[in-house]
Tab-separated table of C-alpha atoms (C1' of nucleotides) in Angstrom:
chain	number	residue	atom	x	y	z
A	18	UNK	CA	-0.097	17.987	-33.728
A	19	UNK	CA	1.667	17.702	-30.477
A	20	UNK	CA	3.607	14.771	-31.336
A	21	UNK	CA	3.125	13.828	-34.808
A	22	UNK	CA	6.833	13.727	-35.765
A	23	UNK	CA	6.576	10.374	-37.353
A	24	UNK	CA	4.780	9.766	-40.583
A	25	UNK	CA	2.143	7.283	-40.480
A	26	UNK	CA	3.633	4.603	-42.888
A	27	UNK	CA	7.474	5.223	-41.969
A	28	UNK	CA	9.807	2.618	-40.013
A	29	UNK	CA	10.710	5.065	-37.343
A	30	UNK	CA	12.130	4.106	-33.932
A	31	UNK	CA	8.663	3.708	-32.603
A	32	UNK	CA	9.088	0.876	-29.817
A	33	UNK	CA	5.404	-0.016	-29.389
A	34	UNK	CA	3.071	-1.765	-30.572
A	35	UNK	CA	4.370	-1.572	-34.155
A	36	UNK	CA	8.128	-2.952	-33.503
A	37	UNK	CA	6.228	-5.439	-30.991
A	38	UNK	CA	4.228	-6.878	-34.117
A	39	UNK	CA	7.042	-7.083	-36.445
A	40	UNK	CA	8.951	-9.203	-34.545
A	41	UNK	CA	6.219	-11.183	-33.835
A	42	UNK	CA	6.179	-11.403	-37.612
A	43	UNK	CA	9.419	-12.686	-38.353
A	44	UNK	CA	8.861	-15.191	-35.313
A	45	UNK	CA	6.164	-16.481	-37.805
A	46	UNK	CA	8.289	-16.547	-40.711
A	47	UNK	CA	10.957	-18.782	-39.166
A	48	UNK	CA	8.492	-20.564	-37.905
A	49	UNK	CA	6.937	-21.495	-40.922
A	50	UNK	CA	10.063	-21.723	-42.902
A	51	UNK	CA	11.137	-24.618	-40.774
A	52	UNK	CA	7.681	-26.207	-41.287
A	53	UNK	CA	7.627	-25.941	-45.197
A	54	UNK	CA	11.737	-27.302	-45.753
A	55	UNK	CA	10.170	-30.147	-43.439
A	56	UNK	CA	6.674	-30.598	-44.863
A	57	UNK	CA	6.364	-28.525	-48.002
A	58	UNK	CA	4.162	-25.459	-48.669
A	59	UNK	CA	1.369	-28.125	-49.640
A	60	UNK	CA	2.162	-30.417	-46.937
A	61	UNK	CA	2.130	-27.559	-44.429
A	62	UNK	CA	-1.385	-25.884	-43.453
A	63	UNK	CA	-2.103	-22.770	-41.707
A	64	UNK	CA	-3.666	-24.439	-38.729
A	65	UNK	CA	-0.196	-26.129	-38.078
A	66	UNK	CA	2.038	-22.977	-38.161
A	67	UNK	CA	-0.702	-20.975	-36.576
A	68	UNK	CA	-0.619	-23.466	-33.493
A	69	UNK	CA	3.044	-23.853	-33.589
A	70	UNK	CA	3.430	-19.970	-33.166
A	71	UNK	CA	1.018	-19.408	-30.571
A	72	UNK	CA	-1.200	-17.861	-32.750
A	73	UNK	CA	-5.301	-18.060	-34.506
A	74	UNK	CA	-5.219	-18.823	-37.855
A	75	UNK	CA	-7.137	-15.531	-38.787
A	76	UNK	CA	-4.342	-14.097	-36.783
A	77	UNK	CA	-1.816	-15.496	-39.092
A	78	UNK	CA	-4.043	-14.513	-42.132
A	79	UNK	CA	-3.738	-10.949	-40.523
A	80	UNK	CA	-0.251	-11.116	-41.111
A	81	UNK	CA	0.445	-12.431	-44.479
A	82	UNK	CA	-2.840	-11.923	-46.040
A	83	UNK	CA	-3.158	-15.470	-47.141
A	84	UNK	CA	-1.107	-18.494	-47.833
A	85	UNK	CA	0.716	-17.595	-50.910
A	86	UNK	CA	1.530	-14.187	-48.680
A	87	UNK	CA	3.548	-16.293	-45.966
A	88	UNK	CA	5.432	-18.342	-48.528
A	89	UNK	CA	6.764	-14.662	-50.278
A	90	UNK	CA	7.470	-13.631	-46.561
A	91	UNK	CA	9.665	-17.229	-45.589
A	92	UNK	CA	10.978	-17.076	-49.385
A	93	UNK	CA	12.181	-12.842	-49.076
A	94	UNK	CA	13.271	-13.462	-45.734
A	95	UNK	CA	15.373	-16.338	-46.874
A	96	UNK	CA	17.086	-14.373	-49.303
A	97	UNK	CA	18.091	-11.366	-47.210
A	98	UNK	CA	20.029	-13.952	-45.787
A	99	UNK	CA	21.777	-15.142	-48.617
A	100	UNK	CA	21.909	-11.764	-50.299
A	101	UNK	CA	24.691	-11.176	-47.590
A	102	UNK	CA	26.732	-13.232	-48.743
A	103	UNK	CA	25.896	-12.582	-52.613
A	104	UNK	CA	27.341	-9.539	-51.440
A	105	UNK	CA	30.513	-10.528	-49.713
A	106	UNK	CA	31.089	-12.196	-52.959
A	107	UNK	CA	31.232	-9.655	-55.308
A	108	UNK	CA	33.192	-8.138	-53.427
A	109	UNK	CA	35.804	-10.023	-53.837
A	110	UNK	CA	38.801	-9.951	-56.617
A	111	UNK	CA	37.347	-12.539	-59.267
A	112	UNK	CA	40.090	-15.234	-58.045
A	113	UNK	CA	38.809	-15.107	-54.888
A	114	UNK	CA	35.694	-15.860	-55.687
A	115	UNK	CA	36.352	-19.128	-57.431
A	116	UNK	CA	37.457	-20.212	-54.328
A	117	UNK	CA	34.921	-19.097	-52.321
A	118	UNK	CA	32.794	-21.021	-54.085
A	119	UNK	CA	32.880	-24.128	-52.544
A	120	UNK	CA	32.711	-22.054	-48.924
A	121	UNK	CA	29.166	-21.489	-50.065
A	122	UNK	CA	27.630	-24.333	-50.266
A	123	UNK	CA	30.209	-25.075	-47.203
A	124	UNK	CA	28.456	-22.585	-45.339
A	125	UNK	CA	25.402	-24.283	-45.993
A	126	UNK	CA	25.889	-27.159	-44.615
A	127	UNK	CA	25.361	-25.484	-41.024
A	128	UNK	CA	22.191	-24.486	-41.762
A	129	UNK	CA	20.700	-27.857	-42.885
A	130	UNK	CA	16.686	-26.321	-42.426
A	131	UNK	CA	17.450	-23.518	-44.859
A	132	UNK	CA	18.994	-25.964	-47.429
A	133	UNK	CA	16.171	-28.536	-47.406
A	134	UNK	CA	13.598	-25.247	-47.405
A	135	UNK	CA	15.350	-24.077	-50.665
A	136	UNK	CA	15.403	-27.531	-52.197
A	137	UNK	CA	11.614	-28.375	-51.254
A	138	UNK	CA	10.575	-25.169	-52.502
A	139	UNK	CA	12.197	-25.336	-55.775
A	140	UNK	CA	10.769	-28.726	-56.518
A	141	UNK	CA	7.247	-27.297	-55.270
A	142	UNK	CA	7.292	-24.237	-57.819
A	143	UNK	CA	8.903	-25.431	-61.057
A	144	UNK	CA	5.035	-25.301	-62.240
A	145	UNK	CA	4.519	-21.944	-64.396
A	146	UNK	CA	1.651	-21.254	-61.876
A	147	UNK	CA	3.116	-22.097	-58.705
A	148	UNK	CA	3.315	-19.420	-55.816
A	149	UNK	CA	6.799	-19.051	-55.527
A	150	UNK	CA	8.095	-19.414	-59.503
A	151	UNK	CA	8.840	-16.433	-60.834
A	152	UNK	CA	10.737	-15.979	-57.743
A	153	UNK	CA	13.324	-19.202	-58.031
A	154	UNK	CA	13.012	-18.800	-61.942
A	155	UNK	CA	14.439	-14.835	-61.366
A	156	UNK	CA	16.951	-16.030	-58.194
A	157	UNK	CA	18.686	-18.974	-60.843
A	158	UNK	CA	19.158	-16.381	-63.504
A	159	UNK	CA	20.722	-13.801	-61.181
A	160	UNK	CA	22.766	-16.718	-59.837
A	161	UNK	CA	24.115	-18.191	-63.074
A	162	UNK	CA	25.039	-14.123	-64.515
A	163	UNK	CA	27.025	-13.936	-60.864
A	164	UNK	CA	29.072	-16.911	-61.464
A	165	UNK	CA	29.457	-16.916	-65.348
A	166	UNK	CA	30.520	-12.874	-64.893
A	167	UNK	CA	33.120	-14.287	-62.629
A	168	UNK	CA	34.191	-16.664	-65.141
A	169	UNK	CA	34.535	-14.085	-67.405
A	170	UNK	CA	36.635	-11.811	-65.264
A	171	UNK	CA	38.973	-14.712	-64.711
A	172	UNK	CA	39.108	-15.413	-68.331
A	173	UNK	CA	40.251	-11.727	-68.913
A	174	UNK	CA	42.935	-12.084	-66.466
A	175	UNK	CA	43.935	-15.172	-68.033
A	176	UNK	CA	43.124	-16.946	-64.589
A	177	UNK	CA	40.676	-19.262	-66.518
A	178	UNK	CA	41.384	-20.690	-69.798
A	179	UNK	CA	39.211	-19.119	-72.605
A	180	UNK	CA	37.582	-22.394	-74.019
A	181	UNK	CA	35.134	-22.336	-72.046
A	182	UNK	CA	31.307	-20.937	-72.229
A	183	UNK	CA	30.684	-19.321	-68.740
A	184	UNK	CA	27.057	-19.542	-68.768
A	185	UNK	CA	26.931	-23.103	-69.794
A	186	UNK	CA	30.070	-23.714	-66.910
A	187	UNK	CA	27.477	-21.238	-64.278
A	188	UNK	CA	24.913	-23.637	-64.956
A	189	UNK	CA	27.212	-26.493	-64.429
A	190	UNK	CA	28.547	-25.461	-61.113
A	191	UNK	CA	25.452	-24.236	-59.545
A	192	UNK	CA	23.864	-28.011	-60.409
A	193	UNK	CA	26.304	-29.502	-59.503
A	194	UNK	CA	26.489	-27.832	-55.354
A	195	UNK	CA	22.519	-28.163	-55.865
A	196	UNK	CA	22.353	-31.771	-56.843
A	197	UNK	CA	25.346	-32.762	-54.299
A	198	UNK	CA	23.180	-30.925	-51.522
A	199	UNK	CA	20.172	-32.826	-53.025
A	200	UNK	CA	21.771	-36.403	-52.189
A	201	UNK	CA	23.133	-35.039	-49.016
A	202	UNK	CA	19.674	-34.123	-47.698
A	203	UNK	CA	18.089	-37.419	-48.742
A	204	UNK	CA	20.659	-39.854	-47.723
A	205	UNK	CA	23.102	-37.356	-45.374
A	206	UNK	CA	24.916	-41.384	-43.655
A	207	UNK	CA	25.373	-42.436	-47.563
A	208	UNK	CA	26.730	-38.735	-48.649
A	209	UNK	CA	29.537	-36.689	-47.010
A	210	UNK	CA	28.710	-33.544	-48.427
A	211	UNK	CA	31.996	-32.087	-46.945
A	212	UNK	CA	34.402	-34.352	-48.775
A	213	UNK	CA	31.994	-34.253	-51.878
A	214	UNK	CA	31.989	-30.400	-52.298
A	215	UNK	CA	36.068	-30.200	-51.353
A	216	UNK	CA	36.558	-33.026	-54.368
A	217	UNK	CA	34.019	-31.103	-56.624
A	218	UNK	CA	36.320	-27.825	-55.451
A	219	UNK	CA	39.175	-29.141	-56.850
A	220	UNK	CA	37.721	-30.846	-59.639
A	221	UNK	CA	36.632	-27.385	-60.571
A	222	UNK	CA	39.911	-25.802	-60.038
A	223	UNK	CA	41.149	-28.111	-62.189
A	224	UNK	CA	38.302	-27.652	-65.114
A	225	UNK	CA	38.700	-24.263	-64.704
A	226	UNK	CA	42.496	-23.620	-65.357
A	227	UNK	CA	42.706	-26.074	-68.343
A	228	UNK	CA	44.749	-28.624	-65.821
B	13	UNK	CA	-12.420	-76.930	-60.825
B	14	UNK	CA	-13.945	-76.804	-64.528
B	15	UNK	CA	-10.751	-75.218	-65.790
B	16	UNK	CA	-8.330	-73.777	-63.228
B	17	UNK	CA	-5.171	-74.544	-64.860
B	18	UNK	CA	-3.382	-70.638	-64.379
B	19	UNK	CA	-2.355	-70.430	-60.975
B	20	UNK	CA	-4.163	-67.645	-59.440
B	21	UNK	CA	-1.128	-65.244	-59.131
B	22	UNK	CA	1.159	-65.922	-61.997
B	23	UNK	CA	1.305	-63.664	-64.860
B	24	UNK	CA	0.333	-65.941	-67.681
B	25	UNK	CA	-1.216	-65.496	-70.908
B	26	UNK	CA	-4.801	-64.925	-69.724
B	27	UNK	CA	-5.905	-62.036	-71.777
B	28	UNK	CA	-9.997	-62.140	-70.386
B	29	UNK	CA	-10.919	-60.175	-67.256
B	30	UNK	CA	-7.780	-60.193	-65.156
B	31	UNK	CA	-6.228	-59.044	-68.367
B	32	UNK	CA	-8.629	-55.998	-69.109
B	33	UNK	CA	-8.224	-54.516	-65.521
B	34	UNK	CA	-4.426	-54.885	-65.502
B	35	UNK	CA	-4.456	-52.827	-68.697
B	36	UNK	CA	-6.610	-50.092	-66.892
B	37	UNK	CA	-4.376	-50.476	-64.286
B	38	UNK	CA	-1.461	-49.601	-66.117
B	39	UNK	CA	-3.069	-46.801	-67.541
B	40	UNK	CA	-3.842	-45.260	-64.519
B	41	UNK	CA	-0.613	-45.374	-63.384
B	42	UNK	CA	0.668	-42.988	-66.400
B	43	UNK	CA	-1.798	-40.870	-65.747
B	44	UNK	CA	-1.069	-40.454	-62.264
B	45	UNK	CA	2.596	-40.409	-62.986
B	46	UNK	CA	1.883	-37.274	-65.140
B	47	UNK	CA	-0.080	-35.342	-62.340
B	48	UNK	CA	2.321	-36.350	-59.928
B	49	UNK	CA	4.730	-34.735	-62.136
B	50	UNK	CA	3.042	-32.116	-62.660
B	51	UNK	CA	1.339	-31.083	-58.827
B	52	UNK	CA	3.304	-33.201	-57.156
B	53	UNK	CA	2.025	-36.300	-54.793
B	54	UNK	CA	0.775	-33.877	-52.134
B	55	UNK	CA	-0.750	-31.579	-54.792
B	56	UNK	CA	-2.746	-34.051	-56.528
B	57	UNK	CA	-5.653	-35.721	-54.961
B	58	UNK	CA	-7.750	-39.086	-55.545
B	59	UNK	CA	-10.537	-37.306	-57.084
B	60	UNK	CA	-7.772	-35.858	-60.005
B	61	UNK	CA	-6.365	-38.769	-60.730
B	62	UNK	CA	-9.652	-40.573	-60.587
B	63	UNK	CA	-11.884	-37.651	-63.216
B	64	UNK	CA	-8.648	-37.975	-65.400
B	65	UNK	CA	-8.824	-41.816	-65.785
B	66	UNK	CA	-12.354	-41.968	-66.164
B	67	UNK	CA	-13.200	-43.971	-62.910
B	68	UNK	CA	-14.544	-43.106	-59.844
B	69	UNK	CA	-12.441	-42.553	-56.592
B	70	UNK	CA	-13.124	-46.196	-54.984
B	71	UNK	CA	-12.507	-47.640	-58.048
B	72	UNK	CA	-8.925	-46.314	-57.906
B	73	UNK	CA	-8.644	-47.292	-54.301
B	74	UNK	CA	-9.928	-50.507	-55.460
B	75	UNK	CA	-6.561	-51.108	-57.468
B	76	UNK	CA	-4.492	-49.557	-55.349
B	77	UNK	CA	-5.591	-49.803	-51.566
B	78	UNK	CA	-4.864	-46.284	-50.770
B	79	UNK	CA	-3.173	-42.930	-52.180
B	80	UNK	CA	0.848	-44.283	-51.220
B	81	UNK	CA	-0.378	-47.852	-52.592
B	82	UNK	CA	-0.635	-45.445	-56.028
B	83	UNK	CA	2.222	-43.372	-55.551
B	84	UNK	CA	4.708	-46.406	-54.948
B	85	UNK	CA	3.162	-47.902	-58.102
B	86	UNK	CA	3.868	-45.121	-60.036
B	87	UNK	CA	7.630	-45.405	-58.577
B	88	UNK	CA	7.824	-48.647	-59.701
B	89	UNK	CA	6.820	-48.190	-62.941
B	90	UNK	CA	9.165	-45.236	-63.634
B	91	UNK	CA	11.954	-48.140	-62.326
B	92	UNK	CA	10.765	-50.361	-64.436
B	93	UNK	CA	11.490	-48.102	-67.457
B	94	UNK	CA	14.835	-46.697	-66.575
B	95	UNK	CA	16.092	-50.474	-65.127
B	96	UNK	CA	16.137	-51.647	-68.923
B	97	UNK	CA	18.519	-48.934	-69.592
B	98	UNK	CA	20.403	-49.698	-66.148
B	99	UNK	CA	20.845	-52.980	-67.801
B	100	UNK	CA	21.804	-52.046	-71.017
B	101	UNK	CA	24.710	-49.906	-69.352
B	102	UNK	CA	26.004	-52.737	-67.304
B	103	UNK	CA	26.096	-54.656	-70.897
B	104	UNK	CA	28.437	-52.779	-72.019
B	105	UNK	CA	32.254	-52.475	-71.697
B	106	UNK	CA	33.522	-49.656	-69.425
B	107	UNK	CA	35.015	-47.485	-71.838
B	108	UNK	CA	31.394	-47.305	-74.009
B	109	UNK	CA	29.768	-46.905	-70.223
B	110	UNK	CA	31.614	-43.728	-69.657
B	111	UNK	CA	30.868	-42.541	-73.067
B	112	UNK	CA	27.071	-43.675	-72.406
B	113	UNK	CA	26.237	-41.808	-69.394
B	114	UNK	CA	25.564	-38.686	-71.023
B	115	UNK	CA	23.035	-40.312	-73.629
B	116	UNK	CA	21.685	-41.527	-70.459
B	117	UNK	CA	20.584	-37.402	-69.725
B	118	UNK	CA	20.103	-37.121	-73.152
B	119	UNK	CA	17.360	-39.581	-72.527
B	120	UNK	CA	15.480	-37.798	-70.315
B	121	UNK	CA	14.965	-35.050	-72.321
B	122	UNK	CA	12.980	-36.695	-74.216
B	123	UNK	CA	10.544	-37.520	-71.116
B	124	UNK	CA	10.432	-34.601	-70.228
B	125	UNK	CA	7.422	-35.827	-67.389
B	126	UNK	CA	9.915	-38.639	-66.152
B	127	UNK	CA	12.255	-36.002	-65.219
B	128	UNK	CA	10.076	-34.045	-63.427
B	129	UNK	CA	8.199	-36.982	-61.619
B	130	UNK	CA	11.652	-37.692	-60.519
B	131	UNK	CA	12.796	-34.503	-59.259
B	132	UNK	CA	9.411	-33.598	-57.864
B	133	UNK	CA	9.013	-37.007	-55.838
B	134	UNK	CA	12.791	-36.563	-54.384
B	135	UNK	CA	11.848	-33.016	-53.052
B	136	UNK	CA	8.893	-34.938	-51.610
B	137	UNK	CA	10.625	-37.657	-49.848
B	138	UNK	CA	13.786	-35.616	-48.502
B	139	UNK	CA	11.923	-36.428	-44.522
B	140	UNK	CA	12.658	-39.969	-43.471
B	141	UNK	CA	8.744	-40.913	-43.095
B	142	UNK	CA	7.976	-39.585	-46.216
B	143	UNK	CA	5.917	-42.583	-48.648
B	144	UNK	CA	8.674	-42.569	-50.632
B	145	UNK	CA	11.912	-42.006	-48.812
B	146	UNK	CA	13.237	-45.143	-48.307
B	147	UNK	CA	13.128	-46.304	-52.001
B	148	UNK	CA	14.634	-43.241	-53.378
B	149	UNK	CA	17.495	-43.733	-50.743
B	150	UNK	CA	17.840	-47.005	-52.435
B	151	UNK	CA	17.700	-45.983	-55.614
B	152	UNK	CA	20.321	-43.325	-55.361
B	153	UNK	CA	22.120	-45.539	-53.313
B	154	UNK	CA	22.428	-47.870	-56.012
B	155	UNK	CA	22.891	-45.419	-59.108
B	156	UNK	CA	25.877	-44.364	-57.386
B	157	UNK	CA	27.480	-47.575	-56.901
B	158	UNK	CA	26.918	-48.657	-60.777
B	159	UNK	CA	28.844	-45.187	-61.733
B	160	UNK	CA	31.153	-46.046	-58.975
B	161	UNK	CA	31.803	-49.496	-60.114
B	162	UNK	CA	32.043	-48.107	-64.135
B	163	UNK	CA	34.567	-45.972	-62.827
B	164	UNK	CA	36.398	-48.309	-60.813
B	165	UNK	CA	36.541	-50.616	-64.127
B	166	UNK	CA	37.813	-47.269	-66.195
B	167	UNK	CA	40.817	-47.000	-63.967
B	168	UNK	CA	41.942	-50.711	-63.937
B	169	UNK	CA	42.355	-50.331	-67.943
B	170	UNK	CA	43.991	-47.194	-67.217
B	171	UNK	CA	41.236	-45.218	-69.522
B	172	UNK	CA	40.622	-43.213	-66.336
B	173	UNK	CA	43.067	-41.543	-64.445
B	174	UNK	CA	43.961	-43.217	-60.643
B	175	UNK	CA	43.496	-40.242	-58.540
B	176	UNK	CA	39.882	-39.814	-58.124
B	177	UNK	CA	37.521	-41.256	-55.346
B	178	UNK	CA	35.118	-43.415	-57.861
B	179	UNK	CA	32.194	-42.800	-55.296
B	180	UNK	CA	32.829	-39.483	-54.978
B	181	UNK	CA	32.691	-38.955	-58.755
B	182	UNK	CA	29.839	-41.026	-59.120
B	183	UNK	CA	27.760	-38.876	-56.684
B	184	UNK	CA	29.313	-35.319	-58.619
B	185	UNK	CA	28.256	-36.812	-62.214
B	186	UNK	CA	24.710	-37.987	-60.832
B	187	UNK	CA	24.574	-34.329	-58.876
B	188	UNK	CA	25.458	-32.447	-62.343
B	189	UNK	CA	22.825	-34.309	-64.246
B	190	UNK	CA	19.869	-33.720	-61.608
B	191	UNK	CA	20.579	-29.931	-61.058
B	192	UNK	CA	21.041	-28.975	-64.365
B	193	UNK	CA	17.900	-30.666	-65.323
B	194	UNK	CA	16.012	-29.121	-61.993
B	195	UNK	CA	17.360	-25.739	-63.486
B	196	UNK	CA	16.108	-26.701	-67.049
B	197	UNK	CA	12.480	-27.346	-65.483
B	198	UNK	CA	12.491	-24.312	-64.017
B	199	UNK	CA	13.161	-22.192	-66.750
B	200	UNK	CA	13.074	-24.017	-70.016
B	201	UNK	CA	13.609	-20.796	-71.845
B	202	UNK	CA	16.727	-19.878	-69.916
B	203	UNK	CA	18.703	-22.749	-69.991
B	204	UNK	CA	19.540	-25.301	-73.241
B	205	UNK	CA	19.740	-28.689	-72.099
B	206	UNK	CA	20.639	-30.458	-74.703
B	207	UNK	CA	23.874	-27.853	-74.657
B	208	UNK	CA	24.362	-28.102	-71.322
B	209	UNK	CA	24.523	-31.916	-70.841
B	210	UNK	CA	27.115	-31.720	-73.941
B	211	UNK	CA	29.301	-29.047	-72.727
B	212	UNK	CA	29.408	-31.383	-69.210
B	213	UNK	CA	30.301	-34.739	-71.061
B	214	UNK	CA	33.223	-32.749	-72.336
B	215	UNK	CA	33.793	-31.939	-69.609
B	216	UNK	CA	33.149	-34.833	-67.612
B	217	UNK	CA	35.614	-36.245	-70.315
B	218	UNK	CA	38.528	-34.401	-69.543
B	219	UNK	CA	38.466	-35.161	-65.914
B	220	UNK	CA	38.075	-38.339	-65.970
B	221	UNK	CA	41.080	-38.891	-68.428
B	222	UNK	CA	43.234	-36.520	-67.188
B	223	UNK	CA	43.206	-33.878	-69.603
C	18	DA	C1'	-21.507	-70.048	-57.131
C	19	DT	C1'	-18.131	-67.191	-56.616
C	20	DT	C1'	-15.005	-63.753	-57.658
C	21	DC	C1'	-13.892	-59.322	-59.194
C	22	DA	C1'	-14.030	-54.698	-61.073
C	23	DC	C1'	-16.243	-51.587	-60.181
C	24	DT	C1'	-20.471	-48.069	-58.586
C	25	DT	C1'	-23.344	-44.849	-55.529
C	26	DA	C1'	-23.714	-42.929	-51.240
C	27	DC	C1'	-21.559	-41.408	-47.517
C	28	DC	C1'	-18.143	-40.221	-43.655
C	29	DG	C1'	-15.480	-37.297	-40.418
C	30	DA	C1'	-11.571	-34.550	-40.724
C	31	DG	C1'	-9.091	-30.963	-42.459
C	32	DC	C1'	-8.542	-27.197	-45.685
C	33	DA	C1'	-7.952	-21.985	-46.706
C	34	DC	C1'	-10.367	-18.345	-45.670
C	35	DT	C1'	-14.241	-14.874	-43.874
C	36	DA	C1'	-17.426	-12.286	-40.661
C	37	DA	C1'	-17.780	-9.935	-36.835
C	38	DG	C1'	-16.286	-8.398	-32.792
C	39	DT	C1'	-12.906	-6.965	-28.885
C	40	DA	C1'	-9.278	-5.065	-26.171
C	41	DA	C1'	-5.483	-2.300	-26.301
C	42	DG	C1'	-2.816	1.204	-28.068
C	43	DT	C1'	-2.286	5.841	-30.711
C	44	DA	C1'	-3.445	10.529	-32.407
C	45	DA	C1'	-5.698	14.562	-32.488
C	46	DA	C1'	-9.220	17.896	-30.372
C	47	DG	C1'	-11.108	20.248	-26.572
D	8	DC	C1'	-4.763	16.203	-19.178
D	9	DT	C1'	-8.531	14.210	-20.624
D	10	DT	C1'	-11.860	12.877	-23.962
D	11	DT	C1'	-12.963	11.155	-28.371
D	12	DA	C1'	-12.012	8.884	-32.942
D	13	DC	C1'	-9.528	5.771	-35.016
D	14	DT	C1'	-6.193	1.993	-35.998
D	15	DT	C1'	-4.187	-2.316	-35.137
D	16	DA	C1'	-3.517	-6.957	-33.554
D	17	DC	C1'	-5.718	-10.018	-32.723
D	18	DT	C1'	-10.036	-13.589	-31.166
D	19	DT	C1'	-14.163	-16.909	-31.577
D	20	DA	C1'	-17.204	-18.852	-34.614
D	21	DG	C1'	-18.302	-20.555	-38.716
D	22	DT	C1'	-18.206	-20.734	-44.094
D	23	DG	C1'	-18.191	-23.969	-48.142
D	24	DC	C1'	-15.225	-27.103	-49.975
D	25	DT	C1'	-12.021	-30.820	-50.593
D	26	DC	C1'	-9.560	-34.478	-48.613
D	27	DG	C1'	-8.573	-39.686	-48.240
D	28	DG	C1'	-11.112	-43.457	-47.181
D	29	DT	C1'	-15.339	-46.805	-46.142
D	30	DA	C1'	-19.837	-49.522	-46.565
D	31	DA	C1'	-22.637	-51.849	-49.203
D	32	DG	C1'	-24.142	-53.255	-53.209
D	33	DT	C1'	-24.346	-54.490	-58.596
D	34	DG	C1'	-23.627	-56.776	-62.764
D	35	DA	C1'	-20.661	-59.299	-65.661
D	36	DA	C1'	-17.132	-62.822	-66.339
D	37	DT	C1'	-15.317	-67.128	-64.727
DNA sequence: ATTCACTTACCGAGCACTAAGTAAGTAAAG
DNA sequence: CTTTACTTACTTAGTGCTCGGTAAGTGAAT
């Protein structure tokens, strides 16, 4: 034992070969994630992210295990990102975050790829079976108890008017960014998704307040 | 000449061979729409659709010249069937219209498969090249201006308030519909869509008036 | 006689994935 | 400090299978 300070399995501060491969790793993952919100999971195959990244395909298979493996990997390293902001959110006083709401899908705007990945992948898993399902089916419930627990905050304040069913008016809102960003991706010359989610904004203010 | 009086590519009342293969045609194309739906275009191959309709694989090429040729006939089918109700929308006076455009999600529910051919095939053709990009572009293109134009109407009889952007609108309402249908594929269990669409036209209702 | 709706037989390419090995780094023992 | 044992990050080669599509023919209807 003359330098066995570090367990085997821990993420220490080891600089080696270990860190070396994990960012390797997540070179892969945003690698592929840009292929599959292009091409789809189906429409992407290992060969092409294996050459785009430099890399064998058995060496890609090392990584992930298999294909389903790298889609988890693209899909949980897409929502560390967003869980940041998921976050940021709840922090915020229950007003707030009515407003904010519209700087979400704002936000998203800037990052076209991780938009189109999140609409592709949706589409590509609303099959019971499907790799990535249980995932998106999980993500959309979390999402709608977020907003419709906001809601009901600012009903209790007496922010929002108390008419309204907050899961059904969740549900409403989160469709309503998705579908917008939908059209936007499709058609982005046809759809200015800035002006569209600022109208929807105040639409919603609006909605929300009784008028 | 012993009896050539149908012109070779008119549609008239021949019922023999012509007639047969159109049918089994036609069939085909439901069944691919429903695998389509299902596995999406990239997800379903040839040999699928071909077991499924009883045929073999060059017999489907046969009809359709290659796998888009059968994709863009399944496209144009599903037009087909929502163009009559396009039509019976533009029948009608603007003030039914508006009241008419939920039924028109109320529809969908019951093809349940249309729906998800549709949202599946969108996801598919987000990338410019895609087989099916340009007619979806159209399509949306187009759905948009007949809610724009319905709205447009609304507001010259004053049943719709003056301060809204009709295209704007029109892309929101058609946004609405798709995600909360997207969500309702998802996770059937989670979210009520007949509930949903009716707590929207209510609320769709009360924007568009004005309170 | 010709057309047409198909069939069987086949093609090369691409698919996800495996077997087996290698070179380099790491850990413990002498 | 070196040797030895092991792990890890890959590689080349190849697996069986599926893919969309083609060539060439067949048999029935026109």
């Amino acid at each position: 034992m003359s330098r066995a300070d570090q367990p085997p399995h821990g993420d220490g501060p080891a600089t080696g070969r270990r860190e070396r491969a994990r960012l390797r790793r997540e070179e892969i993952i945003l690698i592929a994630a840009g292929m599959f919100a292009e091409r789809g999971y189906r429409g992407t195959s290992l060969a092409d992210v294996a050459a785009r990244a430099g890399i064998s395909e058995p060496g890609l298979l090392h990584h992930f295990g298999n294909k389903a493996g790298l889609l988890l990997a693209v899909i949980e390293r897409r929502d560390l990102d967003s869980e940041a902001f998921a976050m940021e959110l709840l922090g915020m006083e229950p007003a707030d975050r009515l407003r904010a709401l519209p700087e979400f899908a704002r936000r998203n705007r800037h990052r076209t790829e991780l938009a189109k990945l999140f609409t592709v992948l949706v589409a590509e898993s609303l099959e019971p079976d499907a790799p990535g399902h249980g995932h998106f089916v999980a993500r959309y419930r979390a999402m709608r108890a977020i907003v419709a627990d906001t809601i009901r905050s600012a009903q209790r304040t007496g922010l929002t008017r108390a008419g309204l069913d907050p899961e059904a008016k969740a549900a409403e809102i989160i469709a309503t960014l998705d579908g917008l960003q939908t059209q936007w991706l499709l058609d982005p010359e046809a759809v200015d998704i800035v002006a569209a989610i600022e109208a929807y904004a105040r639409t919603l203010e609006r909605d929300l307040t009784g008028s």
